Tab-separated table of C-alpha atoms and ligand atoms in Angstrom:
chain	number	residue	atom	x	y	z
A	1	MET	CA	-0.019	-0.018	-0.028
A	2	ARG	CA	1.226	3.432	-0.878
A	3	PRO	CA	1.459	5.691	2.216
A	4	GLU	CA	-0.882	8.662	2.340
A	5	PRO	CA	0.826	11.887	1.332
A	6	LEU	CA	1.691	14.005	4.365
A	7	LEU	CA	-0.871	16.778	4.865
A	8	ALA	CA	0.650	20.237	5.308
A	9	ALA	CA	4.101	18.894	4.384
A	10	THR	CA	5.017	22.559	3.981
A	11	PRO	CA	3.334	25.439	5.860
A	12	PRO	CA	-0.188	25.957	4.361
A	13	MET	CA	-0.627	29.127	2.272
A	14	GLY	CA	-3.774	30.870	1.253
A	15	LEU	CA	-6.198	33.656	2.146
A	16	ASN	CA	-8.429	34.020	5.195
A	17	THR	CA	-11.322	36.444	5.361
A	18	TRP	CA	-10.904	37.612	8.935
A	19	ASN	CA	-8.281	40.415	8.827
A	20	THR	CA	-10.110	42.504	6.261
A	21	PHE	CA	-13.711	41.384	6.205
A	22	GLY	CA	-14.477	40.199	9.761
A	23	ALA	CA	-18.250	39.665	10.029
A	24	GLY	CA	-18.865	41.132	6.591
A	25	ILE	CA	-18.682	37.946	4.540
A	26	ASN	CA	-21.114	36.502	1.942
A	27	GLU	CA	-20.957	34.056	-0.946
A	28	GLN	CA	-20.515	36.718	-3.629
A	29	LEU	CA	-17.448	38.020	-1.800
A	30	ILE	CA	-16.002	34.515	-1.437
A	31	ILE	CA	-16.367	33.911	-5.168
A	32	GLU	CA	-14.752	37.257	-5.971
A	33	LEU	CA	-11.832	36.338	-3.658
A	34	ALA	CA	-11.531	32.930	-5.297
A	35	ASP	CA	-11.399	34.579	-8.709
A	36	ALA	CA	-8.860	37.075	-7.417
A	37	LEU	CA	-6.579	34.334	-6.109
A	38	VAL	CA	-6.531	32.916	-9.645
A	39	ARG	CA	-6.317	36.232	-11.571
A	40	THR	CA	-3.484	37.721	-9.484
A	41	GLY	CA	-1.366	34.560	-9.822
A	42	LEU	CA	-1.488	34.055	-6.078
A	43	ARG	CA	-2.869	30.563	-6.385
A	44	ASP	CA	-0.123	29.576	-8.706
A	45	ALA	CA	2.428	31.104	-6.363
A	46	GLY	CA	1.223	28.685	-3.668
A	47	TYR	CA	-1.692	30.486	-1.937
A	48	ASP	CA	-4.231	27.795	-2.573
A	49	TYR	CA	-6.430	27.640	0.591
A	50	LEU	CA	-9.416	29.963	0.773
A	51	VAL	CA	-10.506	29.957	4.398
A	52	ILE	CA	-13.916	31.349	5.437
A	53	ASP	CA	-13.472	32.477	9.046
A	54	ASP	CA	-16.139	33.210	11.660
A	55	PHE	CA	-19.648	34.574	10.895
A	56	TRP	CA	-20.620	32.255	8.051
A	57	GLN	CA	-23.085	30.372	10.310
A	58	ALA	CA	-26.791	30.824	10.861
A	59	ASP	CA	-27.717	31.491	14.459
A	60	LYS	CA	-29.326	28.081	14.860
A	61	ARG	CA	-28.554	24.479	13.823
A	62	ASP	CA	-31.062	22.681	11.633
A	63	ALA	CA	-33.597	20.081	12.767
A	64	ASP	CA	-30.935	17.361	12.490
A	65	GLY	CA	-28.482	19.292	14.664
A	66	ARG	CA	-26.245	20.312	11.731
A	67	LEU	CA	-24.576	23.635	11.375
A	68	VAL	CA	-25.950	25.658	8.466
A	69	ALA	CA	-24.654	28.670	6.621
A	70	ASP	CA	-26.562	31.902	7.163
A	71	PRO	CA	-29.156	31.716	4.357
A	72	SER	CA	-29.307	35.481	3.881
A	73	ARG	CA	-25.586	35.727	3.121
A	74	PHE	CA	-24.895	32.236	1.714
A	75	PRO	CA	-28.172	31.452	-0.087
A	76	SER	CA	-26.579	28.654	-2.144
A	77	GLY	CA	-25.198	26.909	0.915
A	78	MET	CA	-21.680	25.805	1.778
A	79	ALA	CA	-21.510	22.661	-0.302
A	80	ALA	CA	-22.212	24.677	-3.436
A	81	LEU	CA	-19.727	27.345	-2.497
A	82	ALA	CA	-17.071	24.699	-1.807
A	83	GLU	CA	-17.642	23.390	-5.247
A	84	GLU	CA	-17.052	26.854	-6.781
A	85	ILE	CA	-13.786	27.013	-4.840
A	86	HIS	CA	-12.685	23.573	-5.927
A	87	GLU	CA	-13.609	24.346	-9.575
A	88	ARG	CA	-10.930	27.040	-9.397
A	89	ASP	CA	-8.360	24.550	-8.177
A	90	LEU	CA	-8.390	26.109	-4.747
A	91	LYS	CA	-8.893	24.322	-1.419
A	92	PHE	CA	-11.772	25.137	0.835
A	93	GLY	CA	-11.259	26.055	4.522
A	94	ILE	CA	-13.911	26.705	7.187
A	95	TYR	CA	-14.039	27.822	10.810
A	96	SER	CA	-15.543	26.541	13.992
A	97	CYS	CA	-14.862	26.694	17.677
A	98	ALA	CA	-14.129	24.291	20.598
A	99	GLY	CA	-16.519	26.228	22.829
A	100	ALA	CA	-20.287	26.403	22.909
A	101	LEU	CA	-20.236	29.610	20.835
A	102	THR	CA	-17.659	30.943	18.416
A	103	CYS	CA	-15.725	34.098	19.236
A	104	GLY	CA	-18.381	35.982	17.232
A	105	GLY	CA	-21.265	34.389	19.200
A	106	LYS	CA	-22.337	31.883	16.538
A	107	PRO	CA	-22.969	28.231	17.337
A	108	GLY	CA	-19.802	26.488	18.377
A	109	SER	CA	-18.869	22.772	18.067
A	110	TYR	CA	-18.755	21.932	21.753
A	111	GLY	CA	-20.821	18.740	22.235
A	112	HIS	CA	-21.349	18.504	18.459
A	113	GLU	CA	-17.879	17.490	17.410
A	114	PRO	CA	-18.644	14.326	15.359
A	115	ILE	CA	-21.579	15.833	13.477
A	116	ASP	CA	-19.675	19.040	12.710
A	117	ALA	CA	-16.630	17.192	11.472
A	118	ASP	CA	-18.885	15.100	9.242
A	119	THR	CA	-20.703	18.206	7.992
A	120	PHE	CA	-17.466	19.877	7.038
A	121	ALA	CA	-16.220	16.725	5.315
A	122	ASP	CA	-19.499	16.372	3.440
A	123	TRP	CA	-19.127	19.907	2.189
A	124	GLY	CA	-15.696	19.114	0.902
A	125	ALA	CA	-13.641	21.007	3.450
A	126	ASP	CA	-9.843	20.703	3.147
A	127	PHE	CA	-9.025	22.780	6.168
A	128	VAL	CA	-10.725	23.622	9.507
A	129	LYS	CA	-9.674	26.412	11.812
A	130	TYR	CA	-10.857	25.622	15.335
A	131	ASP	CA	-11.073	28.465	17.822
A	132	HIS	CA	-10.994	28.791	21.629
A	133	CYS	CA	-13.874	31.074	22.777
A	134	HIS	CA	-16.707	30.123	25.202
A	135	ILE	CA	-15.043	26.940	26.478
A	136	PRO	CA	-17.427	25.676	29.244
A	137	ALA	CA	-16.040	26.104	32.765
A	138	GLY	CA	-14.080	23.026	33.860
A	139	ALA	CA	-13.631	21.688	30.313
A	140	ASP	CA	-10.076	20.815	29.405
A	141	PRO	CA	-9.036	22.503	26.180
A	142	VAL	CA	-6.585	19.750	25.237
A	143	THR	CA	-9.370	17.140	25.548
A	144	LEU	CA	-11.649	19.291	23.382
A	145	TYR	CA	-9.028	19.748	20.674
A	146	ARG	CA	-8.275	15.990	20.718
A	147	ARG	CA	-11.992	15.196	20.444
A	148	PHE	CA	-12.355	17.306	17.345
A	149	GLY	CA	-9.064	16.029	15.884
A	150	GLN	CA	-10.398	12.458	16.257
A	151	ALA	CA	-13.778	13.447	14.699
A	152	LEU	CA	-11.924	14.928	11.704
A	153	ARG	CA	-9.825	11.780	11.346
A	154	LEU	CA	-12.892	9.560	11.459
A	155	THR	CA	-14.419	11.357	8.490
A	156	GLY	CA	-11.740	9.719	6.343
A	157	ARG	CA	-11.238	12.980	4.426
A	158	PRO	CA	-7.779	14.521	4.542
A	159	ILE	CA	-8.473	17.818	6.339
A	160	VAL	CA	-5.837	20.146	7.610
A	161	TYR	CA	-6.563	20.892	11.264
A	162	SER	CA	-5.696	24.379	12.399
A	163	ILE	CA	-5.881	24.948	16.131
A	164	CYS	CA	-6.519	28.566	17.195
A	165	GLU	CA	-5.916	28.421	20.922
A	166	TRP	CA	-3.724	31.569	21.044
A	167	GLY	CA	-0.840	29.790	22.693
A	168	ARG	CA	-2.643	29.716	26.015
A	169	ASN	CA	-1.785	26.086	26.917
A	170	GLU	CA	1.565	25.740	25.110
A	171	PRO	CA	-0.049	23.962	22.134
A	172	TRP	CA	3.427	23.375	20.588
A	173	THR	CA	3.856	20.667	23.229
A	174	TRP	CA	0.620	18.718	22.471
A	175	ALA	CA	-1.165	19.999	19.350
A	176	ALA	CA	0.560	17.661	16.884
A	177	SER	CA	-0.361	14.666	19.042
A	178	VAL	CA	-4.107	15.563	18.850
A	179	GLY	CA	-3.858	15.640	15.046
A	180	ALA	CA	-3.251	19.405	14.452
A	181	HIS	CA	-1.154	20.479	11.518
A	182	LEU	CA	-0.767	24.037	12.732
A	183	TRP	CA	-1.471	25.897	15.923
A	184	ARG	CA	-1.606	29.572	16.793
A	185	THR	CA	1.108	30.592	19.173
A	186	THR	CA	-0.205	34.091	20.155
A	187	ASN	CA	-3.173	36.377	20.476
A	188	ASP	CA	-4.590	38.025	17.360
A	189	ILE	CA	-2.437	40.164	15.117
A	190	VAL	CA	-3.545	43.646	14.199
A	191	ASP	CA	-2.329	46.018	11.524
A	192	THR	CA	0.437	47.788	13.381
A	193	TRP	CA	4.213	47.497	13.604
A	194	ALA	CA	3.916	47.012	17.343
A	195	SER	CA	1.714	43.934	16.812
A	196	ILE	CA	3.989	42.449	14.070
A	197	GLU	CA	7.052	43.059	16.258
A	198	HIS	CA	5.543	41.781	19.482
A	199	ILE	CA	4.283	38.547	17.862
A	200	GLY	CA	7.106	37.861	15.378
A	201	PHE	CA	10.169	38.237	17.618
A	202	ARG	CA	8.540	36.298	20.465
A	203	GLN	CA	8.725	33.048	18.436
A	204	TYR	CA	12.423	32.513	19.270
A	205	ALA	CA	11.962	29.441	21.531
A	206	LEU	CA	9.540	27.564	19.325
A	207	HIS	CA	11.745	26.329	16.471
A	208	PRO	CA	12.172	22.823	17.898
A	209	TYR	CA	8.410	22.166	17.565
A	210	ALA	CA	7.901	22.926	13.879
A	211	GLY	CA	8.414	20.493	11.006
A	212	PRO	CA	6.695	18.893	7.995
A	213	GLY	CA	3.025	18.336	8.885
A	214	HIS	CA	3.124	20.363	12.145
A	215	TRP	CA	3.681	24.125	12.257
A	216	ASN	CA	3.771	26.989	14.705
A	217	ASP	CA	1.360	29.640	13.571
A	218	PRO	CA	2.146	33.277	14.545
A	219	ASP	CA	-1.227	34.333	12.992
A	220	MET	CA	-2.188	35.605	9.573
A	221	LEU	CA	-0.514	38.321	7.486
A	222	VAL	CA	-1.440	41.955	7.666
A	223	VAL	CA	0.777	42.811	4.651
A	224	GLY	CA	-1.199	45.198	2.395
A	225	LEU	CA	-3.928	46.151	4.797
A	226	TYR	CA	-2.663	49.759	5.004
A	227	GLY	CA	-5.091	50.604	7.787
A	228	LYS	CA	-8.159	49.204	6.096
A	229	GLY	CA	-10.424	46.410	7.329
A	230	ASN	CA	-11.309	44.464	10.378
A	231	VAL	CA	-7.959	44.437	12.244
A	232	ALA	CA	-6.945	47.994	11.160
A	233	GLN	CA	-5.744	50.472	13.762
A	234	ASP	CA	-4.935	54.163	13.642
A	235	HIS	CA	-1.328	53.756	12.545
A	236	HIS	CA	-0.652	51.146	9.891
A	237	PRO	CA	2.828	49.716	9.224
A	238	SER	CA	5.133	51.340	6.657
A	239	ASP	CA	6.231	49.543	3.552
A	240	THR	CA	9.555	48.689	5.225
A	241	GLU	CA	7.646	47.190	8.127
A	242	TYR	CA	5.509	45.094	5.833
A	243	PHE	CA	8.650	43.705	4.202
A	244	THR	CA	10.058	42.841	7.636
A	245	HIS	CA	6.765	41.163	8.648
A	246	PHE	CA	6.766	38.856	5.593
A	247	GLY	CA	10.453	38.174	5.762
A	248	LEU	CA	10.303	37.173	9.389
A	249	TRP	CA	7.175	34.943	8.814
A	250	CYS	CA	9.093	33.159	6.023
A	251	MET	CA	12.065	32.654	8.270
A	252	LEU	CA	9.662	31.188	10.870
A	253	ALA	CA	8.280	28.635	8.410
A	254	ALA	CA	4.921	30.216	9.327
A	255	PRO	CA	1.648	29.364	7.571
A	256	LEU	CA	1.112	32.234	5.084
A	257	PHE	CA	-2.497	33.421	5.128
A	258	ILE	CA	-3.076	36.694	3.290
A	259	GLY	CA	-5.382	39.086	5.051
A	260	CYS	CA	-5.652	42.038	2.710
A	261	ASP	CA	-8.319	42.578	0.010
A	262	ILE	CA	-6.710	41.027	-3.032
A	263	ARG	CA	-9.513	42.256	-5.295
A	264	GLN	CA	-7.689	45.563	-5.246
A	265	PHE	CA	-4.152	44.241	-4.947
A	266	ASN	CA	-1.722	46.986	-4.030
A	267	PRO	CA	1.447	46.696	-6.208
A	268	LEU	CA	3.680	46.705	-3.180
A	269	ALA	CA	1.705	44.043	-1.425
A	270	ARG	CA	1.999	42.017	-4.597
A	271	ARG	CA	5.767	42.459	-4.663
A	272	ILE	CA	6.034	41.352	-1.085
A	273	LEU	CA	3.564	38.423	-1.138
A	274	MET	CA	4.723	36.987	-4.412
A	275	ASN	CA	8.476	37.160	-4.009
A	276	GLU	CA	9.564	33.735	-5.070
A	277	GLU	CA	12.820	33.613	-3.139
A	278	LEU	CA	10.971	34.381	0.102
A	279	ILE	CA	8.204	31.907	-0.547
A	280	ALA	CA	10.812	29.265	-1.351
A	281	ILE	CA	12.372	29.878	2.062
A	282	ASP	CA	9.022	29.592	3.842
A	283	GLN	CA	8.150	26.462	1.861
A	284	ASP	CA	11.548	24.740	2.054
A	285	PRO	CA	10.841	20.993	2.349
A	286	LEU	CA	13.237	20.494	5.248
A	287	GLY	CA	10.745	22.503	7.303
A	288	ARG	CA	13.188	23.934	9.829
A	289	GLN	CA	11.888	27.074	11.573
A	290	ALA	CA	14.599	29.756	12.088
A	291	ALA	CA	16.390	30.098	15.416
A	292	ARG	CA	17.637	33.399	16.711
A	293	ILE	CA	21.462	33.222	16.629
A	294	THR	CA	22.470	36.653	17.931
A	295	LYS	CA	20.699	39.578	19.548
A	296	ASP	CA	21.483	42.889	21.177
A	297	ALA	CA	19.199	45.579	22.507
A	298	ARG	CA	17.690	46.406	19.107
A	299	THR	CA	18.993	44.020	16.472
A	300	GLU	CA	18.557	40.339	15.885
A	301	VAL	CA	19.996	37.752	13.500
A	302	TRP	CA	17.911	34.598	12.745
A	303	ALA	CA	18.980	31.601	10.646
A	304	ARG	CA	17.480	28.396	9.277
A	305	PRO	CA	19.089	25.587	7.284
A	306	LEU	CA	17.559	24.718	3.947
A	307	THR	CA	17.230	21.465	2.072
A	308	ASP	CA	19.956	22.232	-0.470
A	309	GLY	CA	22.524	22.778	2.236
A	310	THR	CA	22.380	26.591	2.109
A	311	TRP	CA	21.243	28.846	4.946
A	312	ALA	CA	18.539	31.468	5.064
A	313	VAL	CA	19.586	34.307	7.337
A	314	GLY	CA	17.491	37.294	8.466
A	315	LEU	CA	19.090	40.513	9.670
A	316	PHE	CA	16.537	42.515	11.640
A	317	ASN	CA	16.872	46.050	12.942
A	318	ARG	CA	14.086	46.632	15.538
A	319	GLY	CA	15.537	50.024	16.450
A	320	ASP	CA	14.613	53.554	15.379
A	321	ILE	CA	17.977	54.422	13.813
A	322	PRO	CA	19.945	52.766	10.981
A	323	ARG	CA	22.263	50.048	12.260
A	324	THR	CA	24.980	47.871	10.794
A	325	LEU	CA	24.318	44.237	11.201
A	326	ALA	CA	26.577	41.231	10.699
A	327	VAL	CA	26.272	37.509	10.425
A	328	GLY	CA	29.394	35.573	11.235
A	329	PHE	CA	29.648	32.344	9.264
A	330	GLU	CA	31.003	30.495	12.278
A	331	ALA	CA	27.556	30.982	13.928
A	332	LEU	CA	26.154	28.870	11.095
A	333	GLY	CA	28.458	26.059	11.978
A	334	LEU	CA	30.927	26.928	9.206
A	335	GLU	CA	34.631	27.337	9.630
A	336	ARG	CA	35.789	30.680	10.988
A	337	GLU	CA	37.581	31.656	7.755
A	338	ALA	CA	34.801	30.247	5.489
A	339	GLN	CA	34.279	31.901	2.113
A	340	CYS	CA	30.586	32.154	1.460
A	341	ARG	CA	28.390	33.320	-1.403
A	342	VAL	CA	25.678	35.698	-0.244
A	343	LYS	CA	22.376	36.455	-2.084
A	344	ASP	CA	19.959	39.220	-1.175
A	345	CYS	CA	16.629	37.416	-1.503
A	346	TRP	CA	14.277	40.422	-1.841
A	347	ALA	CA	16.382	41.829	-4.681
A	348	GLY	CA	17.262	38.410	-6.109
A	349	GLU	CA	20.770	39.732	-6.349
A	350	ASP	CA	23.983	37.884	-5.859
A	351	LEU	CA	26.145	40.057	-3.598
A	352	GLY	CA	29.321	38.100	-4.107
A	353	ARG	CA	31.656	36.128	-1.856
A	354	PHE	CA	32.606	37.145	1.625
A	355	THR	CA	35.145	35.773	4.125
A	356	SER	CA	34.168	35.016	7.741
A	357	ALA	CA	31.149	37.330	7.877
A	358	PHE	CA	28.693	39.423	5.930
A	359	THR	CA	27.886	42.982	7.127
A	360	SER	CA	25.361	45.480	5.953
A	361	PRO	CA	23.509	48.605	7.025
A	362	VAL	CA	19.856	47.947	7.765
A	363	ASP	CA	17.085	50.618	7.989
A	364	PRO	CA	15.098	51.203	11.119
A	365	HIS	CA	12.411	48.437	11.449
A	366	GLY	CA	13.961	47.014	8.304
A	367	SER	CA	15.522	43.683	7.507
A	368	MET	CA	17.585	41.790	5.035
A	369	ILE	CA	16.882	38.197	4.055
A	370	LEU	CA	19.911	36.392	2.778
A	371	ARG	CA	20.726	32.998	1.321
A	372	ILE	CA	24.217	31.919	2.287
A	373	SER	CA	26.074	29.046	0.620
A	374	VAL	CA	29.598	27.805	0.930
B	401	GLA	C1	-10.534	34.745	17.328
B	401	GLA	C2	-9.426	34.294	16.387
B	401	GLA	C3	-9.353	35.098	15.179
B	401	GLA	C4	-10.729	35.046	14.461
B	401	GLA	C5	-11.823	35.472	15.372
B	401	GLA	C6	-13.209	35.162	14.760
B	401	GLA	O1	-10.292	36.029	17.802
B	401	GLA	O2	-8.217	34.335	17.105
B	401	GLA	O3	-8.374	34.689	14.297
B	401	GLA	O4	-10.912	33.734	13.950
B	401	GLA	O5	-11.760	34.776	16.630
B	401	GLA	O6	-14.295	35.548	15.636
């Protein structure tokens, strides 16, 4: 018998409705987003999951106890919408919650785990995000996540299981064992530099837990929101900060879920989200999340080994003034006097050969993502 292909062998990529649209979702919008994933080339760049987040549900289950889509906003129903998504060679993702209600107050899956997993499988779901609101007092979250993981497995359909428990109970230590392919490690991201920085650089201890089929999830991307949409705040990140956000997430082998409105795809967001060198780092089959190798008060250097024997290195300046950063090749396990070839991944430019170390100025809140080979 041929073994089943590993689900989420590389970090899942796609689009999720939450960061821009929040509660304002309907079937017309989902079809427009599906078309936009194809038209922009995002699907072919790897972003092939379209995940419908909270607020798709009607307020009540049907007479058989099944979840149903809100008929006023999803008149054709979820199975038909899933078909539209699949026809575009995209994968269909949906959302539910381990508690009695979702975070948005819609019916949750607590006590209905088998029937909800079956419903999602019947609709053709390829991905389920499973949230953490309204957990009944005394219920053990790990047990609830295991229960739903088992229910998903029993459907027999390969479904990526995305645990959204915000890192409360150290999911990196147990989530893979309950069948999860990815698990949120933090609270929700918002569209500010402070949020990107706070979440991204806190991931430094989690690299041992990631690998093919099981990923740390530092939450979805805010690249390209520019202060618009559900998680917008007064001060949106600068272009430089959006580059740093994406670069860091790729170093982290993070799931890449776009959050901006790709129907009006900003050219800079396109440049960031579709950079092939960066995506290749995120999706490297070895699946090794970067570790932080050096740090001072305002600068950090992160590195991850790649399948082909090269290293991806991120130089990050968290400070408010330009700084000169360096990566010593010895810190990558190479000889002290090693001669290495260095490539600037954003520019796709070979910077030449360097001995012992590579040094470069980096803008405030900026970064450089390098590929280093001997
Ligand atoms: C929680 C999750 C978010 C989103 C909302 C939906 O806050 O962390 O990602 O799914 O619920 O209500």
